[in-house]
């Protein structure tokens, strides 16, 4: 029997261990750790990951919450297959990949969430509004914004939906990478992470 690809109980899987497709975004390890901390997962959490991309969050969440249910929503058939491949690669068996576009497909998801991660999708305000209607009381929503427009749209939606205990963090990381015969610090693309709770 082959040893597991990631034989640790801590999150933070190295980026190069995931299978990739050209042009498909991936949450880098440092950003992923921030996202996971803001999700505040519990052992039996039901997590919706909308715009799951490469599947890094579903894989990490699946490993952290073996008794939980993770629903990865992805509209592209080839990318959905990539998520499944990465789940198989890491031996994650509690992720269900939903092929569909948010928000239209959300009504078909089989389990109401107590955690939601929104990593993509348009229009973001419509997706947030629809997600909020399904999110269980005491649930948490975490959304990422890489542009000023999305940052504003998510902030406005949080205010309109009366999201409680809102936190906003901007990531700023540098990695040491080899460049020819030298080693240089290279910035990881910054991103805003917005999170909050549904208390009523």
mmCIF file of C-alpha atoms in Angstrom:
data_model
loop_
_atom_site.group_PDB
_atom_site.id
_atom_site.type_symbol
_atom_site.label_atom_id
_atom_site.label_comp_id
_atom_site.label_asym_id
_atom_site.label_seq_id
_atom_site.Cartn_x
_atom_site.Cartn_y
_atom_site.Cartn_z
ATOM 1 C CA UNK A 1 0.000 0.000 0.000
ATOM 2 C CA UNK A 2 1.378 3.393 -0.988
ATOM 3 C CA UNK A 3 1.904 5.972 1.779
ATOM 4 C CA UNK A 4 -0.563 8.879 1.797
ATOM 5 C CA UNK A 5 0.380 11.939 -0.266
ATOM 6 C CA UNK A 6 -0.123 14.148 2.817
ATOM 7 C CA UNK A 7 0.569 12.062 5.950
ATOM 8 C CA UNK A 8 -0.006 14.897 8.430
ATOM 9 C CA UNK A 9 -2.944 16.043 10.544
ATOM 10 C CA UNK A 10 -2.098 19.719 10.041
ATOM 11 C CA UNK A 11 -3.523 21.635 7.057
ATOM 12 C CA UNK A 12 -1.331 23.486 4.587
ATOM 13 C CA UNK A 13 -0.732 20.980 1.795
ATOM 14 C CA UNK A 14 2.108 22.058 -0.491
ATOM 15 C CA UNK A 15 0.775 23.589 -3.703
ATOM 16 C CA UNK A 16 2.811 21.338 -5.979
ATOM 17 C CA UNK A 17 1.153 18.206 -4.549
ATOM 18 C CA UNK A 18 -2.155 19.109 -6.210
ATOM 19 C CA UNK A 19 -2.944 18.225 -9.790
ATOM 20 C CA UNK A 20 -3.486 21.363 -11.860
ATOM 21 C CA UNK A 21 -5.039 22.532 -15.118
ATOM 22 C CA UNK A 22 -3.670 25.508 -17.060
ATOM 23 C CA UNK A 23 -5.551 28.703 -16.289
ATOM 24 C CA UNK A 24 -7.560 27.258 -13.399
ATOM 25 C CA UNK A 25 -7.069 29.280 -10.206
ATOM 26 C CA UNK A 26 -5.807 27.665 -7.039
ATOM 27 C CA UNK A 27 -5.845 29.020 -3.498
ATOM 28 C CA UNK A 28 -2.170 29.120 -2.503
ATOM 29 C CA UNK A 29 -1.176 27.366 0.713
ATOM 30 C CA UNK A 30 -0.833 30.517 2.840
ATOM 31 C CA UNK A 31 -4.171 31.911 1.665
ATOM 32 C CA UNK A 32 -5.782 28.516 2.166
ATOM 33 C CA UNK A 33 -4.681 28.436 5.793
ATOM 34 C CA UNK A 34 -6.320 31.825 6.371
ATOM 35 C CA UNK A 35 -9.528 30.696 4.674
ATOM 36 C CA UNK A 36 -9.694 27.544 6.777
ATOM 37 C CA UNK A 37 -9.131 29.482 9.996
ATOM 38 C CA UNK A 38 -11.981 31.869 9.136
ATOM 39 C CA UNK A 39 -14.320 28.978 8.334
ATOM 40 C CA UNK A 40 -13.906 27.636 11.887
ATOM 41 C CA UNK A 41 -14.806 24.131 10.842
ATOM 42 C CA UNK A 42 -16.208 21.550 13.228
ATOM 43 C CA UNK A 43 -15.911 17.783 12.974
ATOM 44 C CA UNK A 44 -19.363 17.390 11.380
ATOM 45 C CA UNK A 45 -19.582 20.675 9.449
ATOM 46 C CA UNK A 46 -21.539 20.857 6.222
ATOM 47 C CA UNK A 47 -19.477 23.085 3.941
ATOM 48 C CA UNK A 48 -20.475 24.508 0.588
ATOM 49 C CA UNK A 49 -17.462 25.608 -1.454
ATOM 50 C CA UNK A 50 -18.697 27.709 -4.356
ATOM 51 C CA UNK A 51 -16.279 28.184 -7.216
ATOM 52 C CA UNK A 52 -14.091 25.358 -5.955
ATOM 53 C CA UNK A 53 -11.521 25.577 -8.773
ATOM 54 C CA UNK A 54 -8.666 23.123 -8.244
ATOM 55 C CA UNK A 55 -10.352 21.714 -5.135
ATOM 56 C CA UNK A 56 -7.769 22.697 -2.530
ATOM 57 C CA UNK A 57 -10.317 23.852 0.058
ATOM 58 C CA UNK A 58 -12.552 20.760 -0.329
ATOM 59 C CA UNK A 59 -9.509 18.488 0.033
ATOM 60 C CA UNK A 60 -8.188 20.284 3.112
ATOM 61 C CA UNK A 61 -11.664 20.501 4.691
ATOM 62 C CA UNK A 62 -12.365 16.861 3.905
ATOM 63 C CA UNK A 63 -9.184 15.806 5.689
ATOM 64 C CA UNK A 64 -9.884 18.074 8.671
ATOM 65 C CA UNK A 65 -13.542 17.004 9.014
ATOM 66 C CA UNK A 66 -13.764 13.297 8.145
ATOM 67 C CA UNK A 67 -17.304 13.182 9.555
ATOM 68 C CA UNK A 68 -18.384 16.320 7.733
ATOM 69 C CA UNK A 69 -19.917 16.836 4.306
ATOM 70 C CA UNK A 70 -18.248 19.042 1.755
ATOM 71 C CA UNK A 71 -20.114 20.081 -1.383
ATOM 72 C CA UNK A 72 -17.848 21.554 -4.063
ATOM 73 C CA UNK A 73 -19.758 23.589 -6.642
ATOM 74 C CA UNK A 74 -18.057 24.030 -10.012
ATOM 75 C CA UNK A 75 -19.679 24.899 -13.331
ATOM 76 C CA UNK A 76 -16.994 23.533 -15.684
ATOM 77 C CA UNK A 77 -17.079 19.773 -16.320
ATOM 78 C CA UNK A 78 -13.307 19.466 -16.800
ATOM 79 C CA UNK A 79 -12.581 21.413 -13.608
ATOM 80 C CA UNK A 80 -15.120 19.329 -11.689
ATOM 81 C CA UNK A 81 -13.201 16.231 -12.839
ATOM 82 C CA UNK A 82 -9.994 17.866 -11.564
ATOM 83 C CA UNK A 83 -11.561 18.323 -8.102
ATOM 84 C CA UNK A 84 -12.535 14.648 -8.058
ATOM 85 C CA UNK A 85 -9.019 13.668 -9.121
ATOM 86 C CA UNK A 86 -7.479 15.706 -6.299
ATOM 87 C CA UNK A 87 -9.891 14.203 -3.773
ATOM 88 C CA UNK A 88 -8.902 10.717 -4.962
ATOM 89 C CA UNK A 89 -5.221 11.695 -4.827
ATOM 90 C CA UNK A 90 -5.481 12.588 -1.132
ATOM 91 C CA UNK A 91 -7.903 9.813 -0.199
ATOM 92 C CA UNK A 92 -10.748 12.236 0.621
ATOM 93 C CA UNK A 93 -14.107 10.463 0.475
ATOM 94 C CA UNK A 94 -16.551 12.993 1.964
ATOM 95 C CA UNK A 95 -16.515 15.544 -0.872
ATOM 96 C CA UNK A 96 -19.373 15.643 -3.349
ATOM 97 C CA UNK A 97 -18.717 17.620 -6.521
ATOM 98 C CA UNK A 98 -21.763 19.452 -7.891
ATOM 99 C CA UNK A 99 -21.551 20.460 -11.540
ATOM 100 C CA UNK A 100 -23.566 23.646 -11.956
ATOM 101 C CA UNK A 101 -23.579 27.417 -11.918
ATOM 102 C CA UNK A 102 -24.304 29.351 -8.751
ATOM 103 C CA UNK A 103 -26.743 30.633 -7.734
ATOM 104 C CA UNK A 104 -29.062 28.618 -10.002
ATOM 105 C CA UNK A 105 -27.847 25.188 -8.849
ATOM 106 C CA UNK A 106 -27.889 25.921 -5.102
ATOM 107 C CA UNK A 107 -31.509 24.861 -4.659
ATOM 108 C CA UNK A 108 -30.503 21.344 -5.775
ATOM 109 C CA UNK A 109 -27.782 20.864 -3.163
ATOM 110 C CA UNK A 110 -28.785 18.017 -0.820
ATOM 111 C CA UNK A 111 -27.607 19.388 2.536
ATOM 112 C CA UNK A 112 -28.116 22.829 4.099
ATOM 113 C CA UNK A 113 -24.750 24.344 5.068
ATOM 114 C CA UNK A 114 -23.453 25.683 8.333
ATOM 115 C CA UNK A 115 -20.288 26.856 6.578
ATOM 116 C CA UNK A 116 -19.964 28.461 3.145
ATOM 117 C CA UNK A 117 -16.826 29.444 1.267
ATOM 118 C CA UNK A 118 -17.270 31.593 -1.852
ATOM 119 C CA UNK A 119 -14.159 31.637 -4.000
ATOM 120 C CA UNK A 120 -15.729 32.714 -7.273
ATOM 121 C CA UNK A 121 -18.895 33.225 -9.226
ATOM 122 C CA UNK A 122 -20.906 36.080 -10.673
ATOM 123 C CA UNK A 123 -22.867 38.038 -9.796
ATOM 124 C CA UNK A 124 -21.354 37.823 -6.331
ATOM 125 C CA UNK A 125 -24.134 39.784 -4.616
ATOM 126 C CA UNK A 126 -26.812 37.454 -5.983
ATOM 127 C CA UNK A 127 -24.811 34.410 -4.920
ATOM 128 C CA UNK A 128 -24.341 35.794 -1.401
ATOM 129 C CA UNK A 129 -28.032 36.596 -1.051
ATOM 130 C CA UNK A 130 -29.048 33.112 -2.158
ATOM 131 C CA UNK A 131 -26.409 31.407 0.020
ATOM 132 C CA UNK A 132 -27.626 33.400 3.018
ATOM 133 C CA UNK A 133 -31.138 32.031 2.588
ATOM 134 C CA UNK A 134 -29.802 28.456 2.882
ATOM 135 C CA UNK A 135 -27.190 29.044 5.593
ATOM 136 C CA UNK A 136 -28.258 27.565 8.928
ATOM 137 C CA UNK A 137 -28.454 29.732 12.076
ATOM 138 C CA UNK A 138 -25.058 30.128 13.773
ATOM 139 C CA UNK A 139 -23.483 29.444 10.376
ATOM 140 C CA UNK A 140 -20.464 31.215 8.907
ATOM 141 C CA UNK A 141 -19.793 32.596 5.442
ATOM 142 C CA UNK A 142 -16.327 33.335 4.079
ATOM 143 C CA UNK A 143 -15.784 35.115 0.758
ATOM 144 C CA UNK A 144 -12.666 36.163 -1.120
ATOM 145 C CA UNK A 145 -12.112 39.293 -3.199
ATOM 146 C CA UNK A 146 -9.169 39.887 -5.500
ATOM 147 C CA UNK A 147 -10.557 43.111 -7.004
ATOM 148 C CA UNK A 148 -11.857 46.400 -5.631
ATOM 149 C CA UNK A 149 -15.227 45.777 -7.281
ATOM 150 C CA UNK A 150 -15.703 42.417 -5.569
ATOM 151 C CA UNK A 151 -14.490 43.801 -2.247
ATOM 152 C CA UNK A 152 -17.096 46.546 -2.423
ATOM 153 C CA UNK A 153 -19.861 44.176 -3.581
ATOM 154 C CA UNK A 154 -19.215 41.677 -0.779
ATOM 155 C CA UNK A 155 -18.969 44.425 1.853
ATOM 156 C CA UNK A 156 -22.240 45.928 0.657
ATOM 157 C CA UNK A 157 -23.928 42.518 0.704
ATOM 158 C CA UNK A 158 -22.706 41.803 4.222
ATOM 159 C CA UNK A 159 -24.271 45.082 5.378
ATOM 160 C CA UNK A 160 -27.572 44.420 3.588
ATOM 161 C CA UNK A 161 -27.800 40.858 4.948
ATOM 162 C CA UNK A 162 -26.851 42.007 8.452
ATOM 163 C CA UNK A 163 -23.932 39.624 8.703
ATOM 164 C CA UNK A 164 -22.630 39.654 12.279
ATOM 165 C CA UNK A 165 -19.092 39.566 13.710
ATOM 166 C CA UNK A 166 -17.625 40.594 10.379
ATOM 167 C CA UNK A 167 -13.880 40.258 9.917
ATOM 168 C CA UNK A 168 -11.842 41.479 6.943
ATOM 169 C CA UNK A 169 -8.238 40.437 6.371
ATOM 170 C CA UNK A 170 -5.895 41.137 3.493
ATOM 171 C CA UNK A 171 -3.209 38.527 2.957
ATOM 172 C CA UNK A 172 0.387 39.539 2.299
ATOM 173 C CA UNK A 173 2.938 36.747 1.903
ATOM 174 C CA UNK A 174 6.363 36.374 0.355
ATOM 175 C CA UNK A 175 8.002 33.083 -0.567
ATOM 176 C CA UNK A 176 11.659 32.328 -1.044
ATOM 177 C CA UNK A 177 12.092 30.983 -4.580
ATOM 178 C CA UNK A 178 15.095 30.070 -6.674
ATOM 179 C CA UNK A 179 15.725 32.329 -9.667
ATOM 180 C CA UNK A 180 18.690 31.035 -11.601
ATOM 181 C CA UNK A 181 21.647 31.019 -9.232
ATOM 182 C CA UNK A 182 19.939 33.346 -6.747
ATOM 183 C CA UNK A 183 17.132 33.045 -4.230
ATOM 184 C CA UNK A 184 14.579 35.842 -4.118
ATOM 185 C CA UNK A 185 11.460 36.641 -2.151
ATOM 186 C CA UNK A 186 8.426 36.525 -4.422
ATOM 187 C CA UNK A 187 5.029 37.916 -3.399
ATOM 188 C CA UNK A 188 1.981 35.669 -3.331
ATOM 189 C CA UNK A 189 -0.958 37.491 -4.934
ATOM 190 C CA UNK A 190 -2.765 39.407 -2.166
ATOM 191 C CA UNK A 191 -6.432 38.741 -1.547
ATOM 192 C CA UNK A 192 -9.129 40.021 0.785
ATOM 193 C CA UNK A 193 -10.914 37.498 2.991
ATOM 194 C CA UNK A 194 -14.260 38.576 4.435
ATOM 195 C CA UNK A 195 -16.110 36.475 6.995
ATOM 196 C CA UNK A 196 -19.096 36.686 9.304
ATOM 197 C CA UNK A 197 -21.917 34.854 11.029
ATOM 198 C CA UNK A 198 -25.648 34.376 10.735
ATOM 199 C CA UNK A 199 -27.006 34.834 14.248
ATOM 200 C CA UNK A 200 -30.742 35.206 13.642
#
